[in-house]
XYZ file of C-alpha atoms in Angstrom:
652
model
C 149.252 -31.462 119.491
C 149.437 -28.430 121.338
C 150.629 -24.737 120.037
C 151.406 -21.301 121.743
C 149.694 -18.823 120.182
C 149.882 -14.540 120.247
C 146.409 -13.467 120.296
C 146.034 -10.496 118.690
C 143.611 -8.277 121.236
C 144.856 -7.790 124.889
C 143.493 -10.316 127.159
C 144.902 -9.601 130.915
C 147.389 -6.683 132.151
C 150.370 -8.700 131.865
C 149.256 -9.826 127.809
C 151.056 -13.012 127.127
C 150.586 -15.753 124.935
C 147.789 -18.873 125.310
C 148.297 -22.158 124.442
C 145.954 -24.337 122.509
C 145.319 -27.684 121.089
C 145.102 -28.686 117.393
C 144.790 -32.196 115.519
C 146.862 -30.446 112.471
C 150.456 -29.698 112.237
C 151.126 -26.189 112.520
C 153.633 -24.047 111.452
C 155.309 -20.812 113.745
C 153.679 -17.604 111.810
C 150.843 -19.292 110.425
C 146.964 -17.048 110.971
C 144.338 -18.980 112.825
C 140.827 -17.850 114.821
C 140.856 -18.599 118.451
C 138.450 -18.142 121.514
C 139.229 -15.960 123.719
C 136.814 -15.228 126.417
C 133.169 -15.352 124.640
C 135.069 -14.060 121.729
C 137.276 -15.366 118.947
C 139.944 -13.142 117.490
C 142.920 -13.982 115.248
C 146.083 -15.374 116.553
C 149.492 -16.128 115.556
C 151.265 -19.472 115.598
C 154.359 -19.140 118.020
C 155.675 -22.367 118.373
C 154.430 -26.418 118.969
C 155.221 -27.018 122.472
C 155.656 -31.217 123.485
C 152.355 -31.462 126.274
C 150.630 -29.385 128.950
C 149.073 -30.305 132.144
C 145.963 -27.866 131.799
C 142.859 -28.016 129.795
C 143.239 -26.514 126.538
C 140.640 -24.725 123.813
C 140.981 -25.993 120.372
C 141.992 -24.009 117.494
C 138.633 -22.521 115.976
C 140.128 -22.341 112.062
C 143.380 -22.147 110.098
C 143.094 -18.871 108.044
C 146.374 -19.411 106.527
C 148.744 -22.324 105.574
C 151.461 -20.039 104.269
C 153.299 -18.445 107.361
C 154.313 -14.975 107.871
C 157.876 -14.637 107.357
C 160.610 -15.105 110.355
C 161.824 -11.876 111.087
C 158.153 -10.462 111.441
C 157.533 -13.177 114.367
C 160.909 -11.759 116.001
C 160.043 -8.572 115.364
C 156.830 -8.809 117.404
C 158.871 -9.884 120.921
C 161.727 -7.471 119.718
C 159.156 -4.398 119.759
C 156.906 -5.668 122.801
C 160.604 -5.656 124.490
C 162.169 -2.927 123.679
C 158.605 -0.390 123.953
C 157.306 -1.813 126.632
C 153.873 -2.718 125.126
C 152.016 -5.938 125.294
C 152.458 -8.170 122.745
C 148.727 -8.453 121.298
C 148.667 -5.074 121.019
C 152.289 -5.319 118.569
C 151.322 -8.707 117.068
C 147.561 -6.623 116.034
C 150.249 -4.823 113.737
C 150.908 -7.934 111.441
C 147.280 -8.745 110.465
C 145.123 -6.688 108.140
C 141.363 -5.563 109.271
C 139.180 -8.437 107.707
C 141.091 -11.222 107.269
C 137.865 -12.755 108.964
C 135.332 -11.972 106.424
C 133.966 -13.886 104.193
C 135.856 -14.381 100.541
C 138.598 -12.579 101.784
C 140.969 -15.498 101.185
C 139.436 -16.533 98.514
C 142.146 -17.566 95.590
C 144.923 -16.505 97.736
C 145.541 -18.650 100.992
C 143.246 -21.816 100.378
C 144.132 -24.150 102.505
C 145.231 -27.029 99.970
C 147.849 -24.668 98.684
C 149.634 -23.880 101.365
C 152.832 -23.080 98.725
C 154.115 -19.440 97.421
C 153.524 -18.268 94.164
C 156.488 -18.662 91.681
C 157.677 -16.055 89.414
C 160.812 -17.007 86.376
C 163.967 -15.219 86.411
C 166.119 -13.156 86.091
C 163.992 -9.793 86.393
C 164.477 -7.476 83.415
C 165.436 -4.120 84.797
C 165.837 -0.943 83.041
C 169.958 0.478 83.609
C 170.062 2.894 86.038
C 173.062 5.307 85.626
C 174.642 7.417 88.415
C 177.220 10.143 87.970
C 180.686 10.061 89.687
C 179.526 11.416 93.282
C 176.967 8.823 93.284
C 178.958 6.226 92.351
C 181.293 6.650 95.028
C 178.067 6.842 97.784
C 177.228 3.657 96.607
C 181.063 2.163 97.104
C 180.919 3.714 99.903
C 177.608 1.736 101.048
C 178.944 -1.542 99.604
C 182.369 -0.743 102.103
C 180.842 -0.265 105.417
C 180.711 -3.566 107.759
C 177.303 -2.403 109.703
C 174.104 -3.196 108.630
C 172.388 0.237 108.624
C 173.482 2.795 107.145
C 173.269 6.475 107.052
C 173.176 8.199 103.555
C 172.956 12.168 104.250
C 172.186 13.730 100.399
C 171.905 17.068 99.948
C 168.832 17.973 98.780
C 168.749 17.941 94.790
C 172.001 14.891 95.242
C 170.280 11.969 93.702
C 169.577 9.767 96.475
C 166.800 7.897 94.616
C 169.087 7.055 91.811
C 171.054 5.182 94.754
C 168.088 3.460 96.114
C 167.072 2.511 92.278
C 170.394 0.906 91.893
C 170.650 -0.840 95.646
C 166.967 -2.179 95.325
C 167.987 -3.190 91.130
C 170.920 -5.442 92.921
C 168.780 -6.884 95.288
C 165.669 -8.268 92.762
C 168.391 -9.428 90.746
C 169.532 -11.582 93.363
C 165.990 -12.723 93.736
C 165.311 -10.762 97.264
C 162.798 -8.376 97.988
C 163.087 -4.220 98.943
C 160.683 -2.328 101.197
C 161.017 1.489 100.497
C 159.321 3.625 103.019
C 158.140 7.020 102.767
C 156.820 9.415 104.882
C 153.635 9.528 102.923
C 152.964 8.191 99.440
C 150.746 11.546 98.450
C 153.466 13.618 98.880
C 156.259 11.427 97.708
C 154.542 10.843 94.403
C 157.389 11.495 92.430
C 159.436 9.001 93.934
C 157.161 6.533 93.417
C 156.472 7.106 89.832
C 160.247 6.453 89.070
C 160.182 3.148 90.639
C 157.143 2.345 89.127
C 158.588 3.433 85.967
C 161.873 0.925 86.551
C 160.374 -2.032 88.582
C 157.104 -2.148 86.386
C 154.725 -4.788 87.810
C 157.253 -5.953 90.852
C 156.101 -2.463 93.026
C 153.095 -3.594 95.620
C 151.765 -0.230 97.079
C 150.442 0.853 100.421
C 148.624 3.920 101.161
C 146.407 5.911 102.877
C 143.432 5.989 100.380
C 143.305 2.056 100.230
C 139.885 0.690 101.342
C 140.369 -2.199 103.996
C 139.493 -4.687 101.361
C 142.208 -3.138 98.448
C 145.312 -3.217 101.369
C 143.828 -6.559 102.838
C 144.308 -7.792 98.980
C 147.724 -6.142 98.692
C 148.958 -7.776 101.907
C 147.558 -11.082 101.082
C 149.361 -10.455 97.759
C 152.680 -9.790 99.322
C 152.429 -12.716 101.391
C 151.422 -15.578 98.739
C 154.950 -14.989 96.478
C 158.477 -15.314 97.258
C 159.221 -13.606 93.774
C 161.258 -10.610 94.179
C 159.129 -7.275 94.786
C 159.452 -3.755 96.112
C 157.170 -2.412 98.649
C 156.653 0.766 98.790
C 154.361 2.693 101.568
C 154.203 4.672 105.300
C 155.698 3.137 108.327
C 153.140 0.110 108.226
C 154.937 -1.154 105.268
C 157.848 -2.376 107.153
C 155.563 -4.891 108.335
C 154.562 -6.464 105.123
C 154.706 -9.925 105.193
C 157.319 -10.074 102.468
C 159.792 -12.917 101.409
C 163.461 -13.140 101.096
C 163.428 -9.674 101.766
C 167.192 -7.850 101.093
C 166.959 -4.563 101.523
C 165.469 -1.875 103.516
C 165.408 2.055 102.484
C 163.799 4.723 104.419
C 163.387 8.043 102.497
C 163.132 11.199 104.629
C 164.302 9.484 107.640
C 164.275 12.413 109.783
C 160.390 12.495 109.599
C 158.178 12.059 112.185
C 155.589 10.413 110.468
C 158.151 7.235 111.201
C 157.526 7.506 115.263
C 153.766 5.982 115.845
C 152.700 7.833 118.978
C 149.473 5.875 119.577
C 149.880 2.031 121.072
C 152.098 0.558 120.370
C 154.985 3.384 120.569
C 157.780 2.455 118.221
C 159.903 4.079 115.825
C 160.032 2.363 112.458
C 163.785 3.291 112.389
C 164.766 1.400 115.185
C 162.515 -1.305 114.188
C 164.069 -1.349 110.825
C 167.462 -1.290 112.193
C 166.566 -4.599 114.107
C 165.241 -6.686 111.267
C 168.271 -5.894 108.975
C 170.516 -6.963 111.409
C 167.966 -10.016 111.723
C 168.392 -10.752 108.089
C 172.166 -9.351 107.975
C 170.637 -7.326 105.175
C 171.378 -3.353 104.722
C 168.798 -0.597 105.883
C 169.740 2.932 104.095
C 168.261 5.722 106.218
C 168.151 8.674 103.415
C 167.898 12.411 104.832
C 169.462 15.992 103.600
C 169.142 16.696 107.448
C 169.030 13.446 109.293
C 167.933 13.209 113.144
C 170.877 14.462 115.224
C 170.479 10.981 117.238
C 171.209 9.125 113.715
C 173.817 11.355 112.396
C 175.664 11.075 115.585
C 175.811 7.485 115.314
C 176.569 6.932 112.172
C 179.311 9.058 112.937
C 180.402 7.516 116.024
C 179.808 3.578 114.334
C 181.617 5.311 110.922
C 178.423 4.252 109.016
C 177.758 7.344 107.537
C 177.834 8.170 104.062
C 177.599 11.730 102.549
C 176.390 12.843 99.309
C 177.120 16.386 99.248
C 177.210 17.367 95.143
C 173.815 18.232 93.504
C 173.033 15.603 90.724
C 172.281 18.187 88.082
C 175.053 20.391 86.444
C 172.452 23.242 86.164
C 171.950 23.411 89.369
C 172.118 26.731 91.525
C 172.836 28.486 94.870
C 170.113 30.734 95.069
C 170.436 33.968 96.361
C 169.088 34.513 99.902
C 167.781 38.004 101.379
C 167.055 38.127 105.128
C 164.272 40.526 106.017
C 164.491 41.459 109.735
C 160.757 41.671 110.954
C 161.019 43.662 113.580
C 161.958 46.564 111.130
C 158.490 48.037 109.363
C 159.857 49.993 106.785
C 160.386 46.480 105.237
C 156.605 46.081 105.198
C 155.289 48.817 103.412
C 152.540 47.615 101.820
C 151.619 44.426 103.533
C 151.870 43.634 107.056
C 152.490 40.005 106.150
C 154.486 40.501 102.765
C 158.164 41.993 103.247
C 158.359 44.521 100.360
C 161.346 42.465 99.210
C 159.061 39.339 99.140
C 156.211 41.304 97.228
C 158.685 42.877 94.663
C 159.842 39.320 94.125
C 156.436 37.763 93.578
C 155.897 40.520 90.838
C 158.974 40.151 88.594
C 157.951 36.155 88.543
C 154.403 36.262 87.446
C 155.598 38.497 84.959
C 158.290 35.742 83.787
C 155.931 33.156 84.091
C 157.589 31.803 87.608
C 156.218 30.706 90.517
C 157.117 31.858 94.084
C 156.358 29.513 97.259
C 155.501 30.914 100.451
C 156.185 29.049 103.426
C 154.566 29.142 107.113
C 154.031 26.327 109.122
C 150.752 26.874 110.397
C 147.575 26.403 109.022
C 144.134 28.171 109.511
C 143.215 32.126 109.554
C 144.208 33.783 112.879
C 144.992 30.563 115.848
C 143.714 33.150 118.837
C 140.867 34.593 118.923
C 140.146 37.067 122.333
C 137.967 39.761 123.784
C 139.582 42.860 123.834
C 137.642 43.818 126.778
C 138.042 40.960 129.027
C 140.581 39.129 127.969
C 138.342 36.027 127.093
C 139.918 33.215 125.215
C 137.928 31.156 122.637
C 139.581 27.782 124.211
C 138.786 23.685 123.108
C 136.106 22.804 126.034
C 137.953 19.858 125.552
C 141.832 20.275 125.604
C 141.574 24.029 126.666
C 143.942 25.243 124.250
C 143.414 27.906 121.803
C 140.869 27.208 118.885
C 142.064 28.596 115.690
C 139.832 30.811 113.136
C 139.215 29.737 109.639
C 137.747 32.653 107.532
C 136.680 30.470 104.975
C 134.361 28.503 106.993
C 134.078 31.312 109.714
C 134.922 28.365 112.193
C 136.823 27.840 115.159
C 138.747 24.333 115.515
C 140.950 23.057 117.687
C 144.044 21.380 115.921
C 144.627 18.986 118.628
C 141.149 16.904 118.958
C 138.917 18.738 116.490
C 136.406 20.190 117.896
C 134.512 23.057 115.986
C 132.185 26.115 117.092
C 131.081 29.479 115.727
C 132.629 32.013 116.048
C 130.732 34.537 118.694
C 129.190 37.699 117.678
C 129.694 38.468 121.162
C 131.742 37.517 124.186
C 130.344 34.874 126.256
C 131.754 36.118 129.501
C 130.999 40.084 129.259
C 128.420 40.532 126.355
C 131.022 42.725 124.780
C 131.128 42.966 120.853
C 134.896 43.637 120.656
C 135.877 39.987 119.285
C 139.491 39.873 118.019
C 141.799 37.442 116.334
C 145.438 37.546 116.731
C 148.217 35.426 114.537
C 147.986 34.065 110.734
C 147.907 30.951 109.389
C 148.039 29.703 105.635
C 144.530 30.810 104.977
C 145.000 34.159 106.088
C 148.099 34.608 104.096
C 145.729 33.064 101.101
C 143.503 35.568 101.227
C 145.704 38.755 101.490
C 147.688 37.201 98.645
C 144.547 37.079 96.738
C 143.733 40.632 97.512
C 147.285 41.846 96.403
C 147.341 39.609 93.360
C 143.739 39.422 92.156
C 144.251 37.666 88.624
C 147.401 35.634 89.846
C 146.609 32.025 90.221
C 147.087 31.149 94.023
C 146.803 27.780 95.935
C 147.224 26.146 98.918
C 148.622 23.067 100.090
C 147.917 22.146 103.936
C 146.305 19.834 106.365
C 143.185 21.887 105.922
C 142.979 20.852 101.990
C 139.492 19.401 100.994
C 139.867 15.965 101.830
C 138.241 15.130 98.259
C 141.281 16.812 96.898
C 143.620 14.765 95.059
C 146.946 16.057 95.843
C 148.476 14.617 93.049
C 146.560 15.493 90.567
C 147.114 19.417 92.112
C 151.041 18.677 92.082
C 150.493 18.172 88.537
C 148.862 21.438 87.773
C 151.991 23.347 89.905
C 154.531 21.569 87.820
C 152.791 22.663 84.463
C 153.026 25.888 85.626
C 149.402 26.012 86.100
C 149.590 27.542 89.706
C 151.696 31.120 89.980
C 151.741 31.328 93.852
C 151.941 28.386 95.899
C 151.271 28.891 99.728
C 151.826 25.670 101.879
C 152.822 24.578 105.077
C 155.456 21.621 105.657
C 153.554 19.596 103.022
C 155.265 21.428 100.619
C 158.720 20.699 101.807
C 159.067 17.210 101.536
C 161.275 16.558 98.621
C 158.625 18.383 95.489
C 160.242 18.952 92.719
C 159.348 22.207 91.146
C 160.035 22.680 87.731
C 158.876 26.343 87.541
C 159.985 27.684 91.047
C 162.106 30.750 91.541
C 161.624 31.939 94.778
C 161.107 30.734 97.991
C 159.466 33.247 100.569
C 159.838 31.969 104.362
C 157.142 34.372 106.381
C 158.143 33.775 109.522
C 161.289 31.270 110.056
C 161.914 31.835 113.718
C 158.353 30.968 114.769
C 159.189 27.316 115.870
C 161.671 28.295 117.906
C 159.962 29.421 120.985
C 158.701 25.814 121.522
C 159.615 24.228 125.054
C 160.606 21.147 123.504
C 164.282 20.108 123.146
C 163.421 19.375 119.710
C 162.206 22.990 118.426
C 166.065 23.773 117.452
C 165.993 20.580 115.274
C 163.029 20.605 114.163
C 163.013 24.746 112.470
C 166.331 23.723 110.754
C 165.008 20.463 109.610
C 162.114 21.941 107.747
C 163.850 25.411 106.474
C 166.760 23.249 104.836
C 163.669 21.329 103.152
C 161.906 24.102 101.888
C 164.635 26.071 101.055
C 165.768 23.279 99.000
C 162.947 23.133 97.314
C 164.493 25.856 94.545
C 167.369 25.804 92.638
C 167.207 22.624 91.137
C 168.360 23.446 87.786
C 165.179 24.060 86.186
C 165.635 27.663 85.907
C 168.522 29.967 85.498
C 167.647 31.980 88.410
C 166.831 31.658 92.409
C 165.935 33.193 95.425
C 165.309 32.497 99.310
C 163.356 35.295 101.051
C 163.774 35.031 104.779
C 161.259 36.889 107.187
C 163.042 36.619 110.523
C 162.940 38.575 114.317
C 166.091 36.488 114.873
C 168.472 36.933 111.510
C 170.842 36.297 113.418
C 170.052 32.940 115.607
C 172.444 30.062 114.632
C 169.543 27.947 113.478
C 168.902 30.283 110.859
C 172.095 31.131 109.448
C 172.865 27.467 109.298
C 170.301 26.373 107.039
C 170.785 29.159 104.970
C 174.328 28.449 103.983
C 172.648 23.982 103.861
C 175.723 23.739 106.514
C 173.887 20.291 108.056
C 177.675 19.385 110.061
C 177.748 23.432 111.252
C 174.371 22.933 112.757
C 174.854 19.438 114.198
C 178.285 20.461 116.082
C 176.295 23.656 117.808
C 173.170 21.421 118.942
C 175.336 18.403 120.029
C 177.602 21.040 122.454
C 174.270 22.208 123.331
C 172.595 18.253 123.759
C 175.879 17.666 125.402
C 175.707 20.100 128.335
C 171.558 19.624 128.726
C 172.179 16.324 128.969
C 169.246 15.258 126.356
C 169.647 12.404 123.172
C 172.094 11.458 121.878
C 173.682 11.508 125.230
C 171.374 10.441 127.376
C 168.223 8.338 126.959
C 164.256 9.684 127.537
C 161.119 8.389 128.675
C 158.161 10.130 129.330
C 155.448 8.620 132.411
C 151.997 10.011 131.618
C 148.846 9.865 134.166
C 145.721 11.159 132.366
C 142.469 11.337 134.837
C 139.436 12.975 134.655
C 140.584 15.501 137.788
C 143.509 17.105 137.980
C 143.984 16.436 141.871
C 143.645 12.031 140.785
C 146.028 12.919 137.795
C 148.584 14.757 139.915
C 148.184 11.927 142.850
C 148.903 9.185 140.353
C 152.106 11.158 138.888
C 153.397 11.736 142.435
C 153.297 8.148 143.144
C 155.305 7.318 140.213
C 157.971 10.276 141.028
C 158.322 8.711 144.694
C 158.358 5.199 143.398
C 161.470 6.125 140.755
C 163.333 8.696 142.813
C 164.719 5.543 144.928
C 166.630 4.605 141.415
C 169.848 6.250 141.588
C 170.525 5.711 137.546
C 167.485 7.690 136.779
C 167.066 11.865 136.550
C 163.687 13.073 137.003
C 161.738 16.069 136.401
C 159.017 16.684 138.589
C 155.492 16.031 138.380
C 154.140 18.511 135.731
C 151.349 19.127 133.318
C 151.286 18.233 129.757
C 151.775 20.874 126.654
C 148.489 19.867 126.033
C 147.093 19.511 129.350
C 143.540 19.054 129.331
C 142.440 16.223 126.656
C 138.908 14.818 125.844
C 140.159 12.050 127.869
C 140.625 13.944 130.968
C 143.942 15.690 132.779
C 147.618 14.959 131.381
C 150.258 15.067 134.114
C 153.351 13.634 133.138
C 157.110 13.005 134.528
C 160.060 13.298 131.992
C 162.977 10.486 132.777
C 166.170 10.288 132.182
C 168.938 7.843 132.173
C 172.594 7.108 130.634
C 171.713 3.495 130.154
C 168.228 2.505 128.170
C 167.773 -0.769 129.987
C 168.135 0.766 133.176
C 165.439 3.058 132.065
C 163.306 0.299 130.374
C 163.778 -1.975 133.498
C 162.740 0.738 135.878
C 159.846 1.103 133.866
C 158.520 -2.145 133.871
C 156.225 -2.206 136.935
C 154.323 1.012 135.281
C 153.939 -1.418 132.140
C 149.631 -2.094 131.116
C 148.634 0.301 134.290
C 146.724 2.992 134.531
C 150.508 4.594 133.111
C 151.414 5.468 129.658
C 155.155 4.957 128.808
C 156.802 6.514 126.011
C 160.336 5.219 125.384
C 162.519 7.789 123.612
C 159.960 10.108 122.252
C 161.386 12.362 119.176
C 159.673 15.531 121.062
C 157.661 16.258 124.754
C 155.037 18.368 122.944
């Protein structure tokens, strides 16, 4: 008998699948170890094909008799397809590091079982009860025709009652739910409540796994067709579930949900696909969805608004707007609006916390010679490195790389060493010095590693923690108990970006944080809003949450620039280890497309990030009304010396 079978490590440009022999029957989707080369890697049953007329390798070993589940074999050609990428490199997705070793299958996938685990019904669920605006969401859901659908909450609404309920409906039916979240350490509360209502049914995936504890969980997943929820980042929607029903994605705007290293895909497309696969729903939840989604949900009428805050007790809170450029409003911190420092005051004295908000972490991100002119730049990417006092280190935020700071300037010997900007640490300390006994912390990417963010969440919602100083870590749907103001340092600062995002983007995460109060914890609440642009459309939208507001002014704006939702992107990257070889390469490509009439291109240009550890970045940015046209025209770039990036959520 002979079998095609995706090998899971690319094997030629072109990828492809090999065919092999085998003297057992094999099913599509079952694991099995095959040569390849002098090597043998893991493969993936495709299908039994009648005879060949070519020598054939046999099939080295069967790792698994239960086979993963049809929609995850479609999925594999749908994303190889629709990204571009070859389809080892997608089907390397499916399989968990180790499968190989030894004992890892041990009481899970022997090979006289070959049958799922069993579990009795029906599942006894605690009642999950929703208030009239949810209920209505929910009819609303049941009403529409399509398979995915938009649910845009307000923040503080209730969505997860609604997925509680949808995913309750589905186990009950004996089907399975995948819930994914951006990431599980900062979604914690989320989790617990479906812990708390689906008990020993939730199967978890998350960062802090060893390989042998998800390995275990995916093998898990895989040997039952009793009705579970999995819950975890993007890689979750590849679980090798059963009967699954339902698909939720919490904080779809996110974009932890785009995976920008090979292979390229966005997990909401992908999700979109299988549900229509499995004519199952897919809920994409979002206070401020991606203009892309809320424009089609519009335009397909699957879009479902939740726009009443699930608590009675819940608030406006009061917003100030403290124009920067003005210094009689800092006084007595350059950082610290004397609005903002008044405020911090009256709540340690009430026993409230305040959160201050700016999205960028470290001390001071340039640091220069005043004499010169000197930058302290990555030797690598040649971007600014950025200061952290703590440490007294300079790293660069893009590949890493650290050095000491110099006593001295390496190109004049001068002493006059400066550092411009703040980050969270900065902010830290001058908090610290202002408020000596007040108990300060920070959450940001620069957080020990050791730390348990949990357990830290914890200590803010006992009211532990009095000032709270975080970076977009702290805006992804916490809920603060104790919180009564919200200090934005700088809201504008995203906003000089050249990305066609930025616009987006700032709204995106000041509608987040600013949601983050007035919950109905606390009788009072308070938005402080540092700003050189009070004015700017972006900002005055998310003050008054006015999500449609903002989405009509960006779409005119999308509209006339001709960028998503009304047009399709690609980005064409050459990366070489000169510039002259990078540019040569990109030049070829920009004479090679300009003979496509459906296409718009920009001209050959550098990176953001130009120089990499990897060499040169040169890159051409493509446009096209029709995304086949644009896949199609990039097909002759695809497994080159080329890296193609189909509808990238930003050109940073």
């Amino acid at each position: 008998m002979f079998f095609e079978v995706i090998p899971t490590e690319v094997f030629r440009n072109d990828g492809g699948i090999l065919t092999y022999s085998s003297e057992i029957a094999l099913k599509p989707g079952q694991i099995v170890l095959i040569p390849l080369g002098k090597k043998t890697v893991t493969g993936i049953v495709w299908q039994k094909v009648p005879s060949v007329d070519f020598p054939t390798k046999p099939i080295s070993k069967f790792l698994s008799p239960i086979p993963l589940p049809k929609h995850l074999l479609r999925a594999i050609f749908w994303l190889s397809q629709y990204y571009l990428t070859p389809i080892p490199l997608v089907a390397n997705l499916l399989i968990p590091a180790g499968l190989t070793s030894r004992n890892a299958l041990k009481g899970y996938l022997e090979p006289q079982e070959g049958t799922l685990r069993q579990k009795s019904h029906p599942i006894a669920l605690k009642d999950i009860s929703l208030n009239l605006a949810q209920k209505k969401a929910l009819e609303a859901i049941s009403g529409i025709s399509g398979n995915t659908k938009l649910l845009r909450g307000v923040t503080g609404s209730g969505k997860t009652n609604i997925y509680l309920k949808l995913t309750a409906d589905t186990m009950q039916k004996g089907q399975s739910a995948i819930l994914l979240v951006p990431e599980i350490a900062l979604t914690s509360q989320l989790v617990k409540v479906f812990e708390q209502t689906f008990g020993d049914n939730i199967a978890l995936i998350h960062s802090k796994q060893t390989l042998a504890e998800k390995r275990q969980t995916w093998l898990k997943i895989l040997s039952t067709n009793a009705p579970q929820v999995i819950i975890g980042p993007r890689s979750a929607l590849l679980s090798p579930v059963q009967n699954l029903g339902l698909i939720i994605i919490d904080e779809a705007h996110e974009n932890a949900y785009y995976q920008e290293n090979p292979p390229r895909y966005s997990a909401l497309r992908l999700a979109s696909f299988m549900a229509h696969c499995q004519q199952i729903p897919c809920i994409l939840g979002s206070a401020t969805p991606t203009l892309v989604d809320y424009y089609l949900a519009k335009t397909k009428k699957t879009l479902v608004g939740l726009d009443q805050k699930a608590k009675n007790t819940a608030i406006m809170p009061s917003v100030q707007i403290v124009d920067l450029k003005k210094r009689e409003n800092f006084l007595h911190n350059r950082y610290f609006s004397n609005q903002l420092l008044t405020s911090i005051e009256k709540n340690i004295k009430d026993r409230h916390q305040t959160l201050i908000f700016h999205n960028r972490r470290g001390s001071a991100p340039l640091t220069i010679c005043e004499e010169c002119g000197w930058q302290a730049l990555c030797p690598e990417c040649f971007l600014p490195m950025t200061l952290h006092n703590d440490s007294y280190i300079l790293t660069c935020h893009i590949c890493g790389h650290e050095e000491k700071v110099p006593s001295s300037c390496p190109n004049c010997q001068h002493t006059g060493i400066i550092h411009k900007g703040f980050g969270t640490k900065l902010l830290e300390m001058e908090l610290k010095q202002h408020f000596p006994k007040a108990k300060i912390a920070r959450f940001d990417g620069d957080n020990n590693k050791n730390d348990d963010l949990a357990s830290l969440y914890n200590s803010v919602k006992d009211g532990e923690i009095e000032i709270l100083i975080g970076t977009q870590t702290l805006a992804k749907g916490l809920d603060l108990p104790h919180l009564a103001t919200v200090g934005i340092v700088q809201a504008d600062a995203g906003l000089a970006l050249p990305d066609f995002a930025a616009e987006e983007r700032t709204f995106e995460l000041l509608t987040q944080v600013i949601g983050r109060v007035g919950r109905g914890h606390l009788d009072q609440a308070e938005v402080i809003i540092q700003s050189y642009q009070p004015e700017h459309p972006v900002i005055q939208a998310a003050i008054s949450a006015d999500y449609p507001g903002f989405a009509e002014y960006l779409l005119k704006q999308r509209r006339t620039q001709q960028m998503p939702p009304f047009t399709y992107l690609a980005r064409l990257t050459s990366v070489y280890k000169t510039e002259k070889t990078a540019l040569a390469k990109i030049q070829q490509a920009y004479n090679s497309l300009s003979k496509n009439p459906s296409l718009e291109l920009s001209p050959p240009m550098p990176a953001f990030h130009e120089r990499t550890s990897r060499g040169y970045v040169w890159q051409l940015i493509i446009k096209s009304t029709s995304r086949e046209s644009l896949r199609k025209s990039l097909l002759p770039f695809r497994n080159s010396q080329y890296t193609i990036t189909l509808d990238p959520p930003s050109l940073l």
